Each structure stands twice: as C-alpha cells, then as structure tokens.
PDB file of C-alpha atoms in Angstrom:
ATOM      1  CA  MET A   4       0.000   0.000   0.000  1.00 94.00           C
ATOM      2  CA  ARG A   5       2.891   2.349   0.799  1.00 95.00           C
ATOM      3  CA  LEU A   6       4.182   1.997  -2.774  1.00 95.00           C
ATOM      4  CA  LEU A   7       0.767   3.007  -4.167  1.00 97.00           C
ATOM      5  CA  TRP A   8       0.672   6.133  -1.960  1.00 97.00           C
ATOM      6  CA  ILE A   9       4.220   7.107  -3.001  1.00 97.00           C
ATOM      7  CA  THR A  10       3.388   6.516  -6.658  1.00 97.00           C
ATOM      8  CA  GLY A  11       0.220   8.589  -6.378  1.00 97.00           C
ATOM      9  CA  GLY A  12       2.166  11.346  -4.617  1.00 97.00           C
ATOM     10  CA  LEU A  13       4.858  11.401  -7.279  1.00 97.00           C
ATOM     11  CA  ILE A  14       2.299  11.510 -10.090  1.00 97.00           C
ATOM     12  CA  ALA A  15       0.417  14.332  -8.353  1.00 97.00           C
ATOM     13  CA  LEU A  16       3.687  16.176  -7.745  1.00 96.00           C
ATOM     14  CA  GLY A  17       4.582  15.811 -11.432  1.00 95.00           C
ATOM     15  CA  CYS A  18       1.192  17.167 -12.482  1.00 94.00           C
ATOM     16  CA  GLY A  19       1.558  20.033 -10.024  1.00 92.00           C
ATOM     17  CA  PHE A  20       4.995  20.821 -11.407  1.00 91.00           C
ATOM     18  CA  LEU A  21       3.593  20.869 -14.953  1.00 93.00           C
ATOM     19  CA  GLY A  22       0.902  23.232 -13.715  1.00 86.00           C
ATOM     20  CA  LEU A  23       3.608  25.792 -12.962  1.00 83.00           C
ATOM     21  CA  PHE A  24       4.169  26.093 -16.715  1.00 87.00           C
ATOM     22  CA  LEU A  25       0.866  25.116 -18.346  1.00 82.00           C
ATOM     23  CA  PRO A  26      -1.774  27.824 -17.917  1.00 72.00           C
ATOM     24  CA  LEU A  27      -4.928  25.697 -17.583  1.00 73.00           C
ATOM     25  CA  LEU A  28      -3.465  22.954 -15.374  1.00 80.00           C
ATOM     26  CA  PRO A  29      -4.007  23.739 -11.686  1.00 83.00           C
ATOM     27  CA  THR A  30      -0.923  23.467  -9.495  1.00 88.00           C
ATOM     28  CA  VAL A  31      -2.131  23.713  -5.897  1.00 89.00           C
ATOM     29  CA  PRO A  32      -4.753  20.921  -5.953  1.00 91.00           C
ATOM     30  CA  PHE A  33      -2.102  18.524  -7.232  1.00 94.00           C
ATOM     31  CA  LEU A  34       0.361  19.713  -4.578  1.00 95.00           C
ATOM     32  CA  LEU A  35      -2.270  19.162  -1.892  1.00 95.00           C
ATOM     33  CA  LEU A  36      -2.908  15.674  -3.253  1.00 96.00           C
ATOM     34  CA  ALA A  37       0.824  14.946  -3.292  1.00 97.00           C
ATOM     35  CA  ALA A  38       1.157  16.093   0.327  1.00 97.00           C
ATOM     36  CA  PHE A  39      -1.811  13.907   1.274  1.00 97.00           C
ATOM     37  CA  CYS A  40      -0.288  10.857  -0.434  1.00 97.00           C
ATOM     38  CA  PHE A  41       3.180  11.467   1.004  1.00 97.00           C
ATOM     39  CA  ALA A  42       1.744  11.889   4.521  1.00 96.00           C
ATOM     40  CA  ARG A  43       0.481   8.318   4.221  1.00 97.00           C
ATOM     41  CA  SER A  44       3.641   6.851   2.731  1.00 96.00           C
ATOM     42  CA  SER A  45       6.822   8.825   3.354  1.00 95.00           C
ATOM     43  CA  GLN A  46       7.298  11.335   6.134  1.00 95.00           C
ATOM     44  CA  SER A  47      10.553  12.541   4.568  1.00 96.00           C
ATOM     45  CA  LEU A  48       8.889  13.295   1.194  1.00 96.00           C
ATOM     46  CA  HIS A  49       5.991  14.983   2.974  1.00 97.00           C
ATOM     47  CA  ASP A  50       8.319  17.119   5.085  1.00 97.00           C
ATOM     48  CA  TRP A  51      10.414  18.025   2.016  1.00 97.00           C
ATOM     49  CA  LEU A  52       7.336  19.096   0.036  1.00 96.00           C
ATOM     50  CA  VAL A  53       5.790  21.131   2.850  1.00 96.00           C
ATOM     51  CA  ALA A  54       9.118  22.838   3.624  1.00 97.00           C
ATOM     52  CA  HIS A  55       9.950  23.570  -0.052  1.00 96.00           C
ATOM     53  CA  ASP A  56      10.494  27.296  -0.704  1.00 95.00           C
ATOM     54  CA  THR A  57       8.280  27.418  -3.810  1.00 90.00           C
ATOM     55  CA  LEU A  58       5.870  24.506  -3.467  1.00 92.00           C
ATOM     56  CA  GLY A  59       5.371  24.564   0.297  1.00 94.00           C
ATOM     57  CA  PRO A  60       3.640  27.913   1.003  1.00 94.00           C
ATOM     58  CA  PRO A  61       0.293  27.113  -0.672  1.00 93.00           C
ATOM     59  CA  ILE A  62       0.209  23.746   1.098  1.00 95.00           C
ATOM     60  CA  ARG A  63       0.938  25.342   4.475  1.00 95.00           C
ATOM     61  CA  ASP A  64      -1.613  28.123   3.857  1.00 95.00           C
ATOM     62  CA  TRP A  65      -4.310  25.558   3.086  1.00 94.00           C
ATOM     63  CA  ARG A  66      -3.342  23.256   5.959  1.00 94.00           C
ATOM     64  CA  ASP A  67      -3.127  26.008   8.561  1.00 95.00           C
ATOM     65  CA  ARG A  68      -6.015  28.312   7.591  1.00 95.00           C
ATOM     66  CA  GLY A  69      -7.846  26.884   4.589  1.00 94.00           C
ATOM     67  CA  ALA A  70      -6.492  29.922   2.742  1.00 95.00           C
ATOM     68  CA  VAL A  71      -5.886  30.522  -0.957  1.00 93.00           C
ATOM     69  CA  SER A  72      -3.753  33.404  -2.211  1.00 91.00           C
ATOM     70  CA  ALA A  73      -5.450  36.281  -3.994  1.00 93.00           C
ATOM     71  CA  ARG A  74      -3.076  35.717  -6.910  1.00 90.00           C
ATOM     72  CA  ALA A  75      -4.247  32.099  -7.221  1.00 88.00           C
ATOM     73  CA  LYS A  76      -7.887  33.198  -7.071  1.00 92.00           C
ATOM     74  CA  ARG A  77      -7.350  35.733  -9.859  1.00 92.00           C
ATOM     75  CA  PHE A  78      -5.452  33.190 -11.957  1.00 86.00           C
ATOM     76  CA  ALA A  79      -8.214  30.607 -11.469  1.00 88.00           C
ATOM     77  CA  SER A  80     -10.824  33.161 -12.537  1.00 93.00           C
ATOM     78  CA  VAL A  81      -8.902  34.100 -15.678  1.00 91.00           C
ATOM     79  CA  SER A  82      -8.326  30.416 -16.478  1.00 88.00           C
ATOM     80  CA  ALA A  83     -12.022  29.638 -16.037  1.00 91.00           C
ATOM     81  CA  ALA A  84     -12.976  32.471 -18.369  1.00 93.00           C
ATOM     82  CA  ALA A  85     -10.391  31.295 -20.910  1.00 91.00           C
ATOM     83  CA  ALA A  86     -11.768  27.756 -20.745  1.00 90.00           C
ATOM     84  CA  LEU A  87     -15.285  29.021 -21.414  1.00 94.00           C
ATOM     85  CA  VAL A  88     -14.120  31.166 -24.321  1.00 95.00           C
ATOM     86  CA  LEU A  89     -12.184  28.223 -25.757  1.00 94.00           C
ATOM     87  CA  THR A  90     -15.215  25.949 -25.430  1.00 94.00           C
ATOM     88  CA  TRP A  91     -17.358  28.540 -27.209  1.00 96.00           C
ATOM     89  CA  ALA A  92     -14.699  29.130 -29.930  1.00 96.00           C
ATOM     90  CA  LEU A  93     -14.466  25.393 -30.614  1.00 96.00           C
ATOM     91  CA  GLY A  94     -18.177  25.352 -31.323  1.00 96.00           C
ATOM     92  CA  PHE A  95     -19.441  23.232 -28.454  1.00 96.00           C
ATOM     93  CA  GLY A  96     -23.174  23.359 -27.912  1.00 94.00           C
ATOM     94  CA  THR A  97     -25.111  25.488 -25.491  1.00 95.00           C
ATOM     95  CA  LEU A  98     -25.613  22.576 -23.093  1.00 96.00           C
ATOM     96  CA  ALA A  99     -21.860  21.943 -22.841  1.00 95.00           C
ATOM     97  CA  LEU A 100     -21.247  25.633 -22.219  1.00 96.00           C
ATOM     98  CA  ALA A 101     -23.967  25.790 -19.568  1.00 96.00           C
ATOM     99  CA  VAL A 102     -22.697  22.705 -17.710  1.00 96.00           C
ATOM    100  CA  GLN A 103     -19.131  23.963 -17.857  1.00 96.00           C
ATOM    101  CA  ALA A 104     -20.158  27.448 -16.713  1.00 96.00           C
ATOM    102  CA  ALA A 105     -22.118  26.000 -13.783  1.00 97.00           C
ATOM    103  CA  ALA A 106     -19.214  23.772 -12.696  1.00 96.00           C
ATOM    104  CA  LEU A 107     -16.703  26.610 -12.988  1.00 95.00           C
ATOM    105  CA  ALA A 108     -19.016  28.949 -11.091  1.00 96.00           C
ATOM    106  CA  CYS A 109     -19.147  26.437  -8.223  1.00 96.00           C
ATOM    107  CA  VAL A 110     -15.355  26.103  -8.171  1.00 93.00           C
ATOM    108  CA  LEU A 111     -14.831  29.863  -8.268  1.00 95.00           C
ATOM    109  CA  THR A 112     -17.437  30.444  -5.567  1.00 96.00           C
ATOM    110  CA  PHE A 113     -15.620  27.975  -3.339  1.00 95.00           C
ATOM    111  CA  LEU A 114     -12.239  29.589  -4.037  1.00 93.00           C
ATOM    112  CA  TRP A 115     -13.378  33.165  -3.518  1.00 96.00           C
ATOM    113  CA  THR A 116     -15.046  32.288  -0.198  1.00 96.00           C
ATOM    114  CA  ARG A 117     -11.748  30.992   1.215  1.00 96.00           C
ATOM    115  CA  PRO A 118      -9.640  33.437   3.242  1.00 96.00           C
ATOM    116  CA  ASP A 119      -6.716  35.141   1.507  1.00 93.00           C
ATOM    117  CA  ALA A 120      -3.306  33.683   2.188  1.00 86.00           C
TER     118      ALA A 120
END
C-alpha cells in the first residue's frame, strides 16, 4: 500500500509541477494531493514538500487556515474564463457551455469564499 501512496504522490507532484508552466493545469490541488499521499507513505517526502520554498507555502496556507492566495484566485478566474471562451470558440453546444459554466461557477465560488493567504 505504501508503494501506491508514493506513486500517487509522485504523479500528483509531477502534475503540479507541470501546472507551474501550463496555464490551464491547476498546481495547488495537485500539490495538496501529493502532500496527502506522502503523509500516508513517506514522512521525509511529505516534510520536504511542505518545507519547499516554492511549493510549500500554498500547502501550508491551506493546511493552517484553509487559505488561498489572492493571486491564485485571480489566476483561477482568468483560467475559467479562458476555458469558457475556448469551449465557445471550438463550437461546443449550449448545453456543454452551460454545464461547464455552472461547474466553474461552483469552483470559483468555493475559491473566492476561502480566506486570503
């Protein structure tokens, strides 16, 4: 079981790392998942990730206060709008746009109701 948790953590960490460079791939949810997996498999990997200068602060903010940075909230909002525009530009139907808009509205409502980091 430990190997599965480590593997899941490494995959999530890889996806989170890609999210640093790919605009529509979220970074923090993958980092939170990686920290969760590492906490169940490797204390040293968990401690390294949480203490990391770049990757650690959003994890600590979420763990300590359930907080999300204002920068991350703005970026998520811009990304959600870009996803909707892309869906519309690709010619998806009204139903697809409505479902996507509703899902994104729920995500953004959740994010914007979290305290600022």
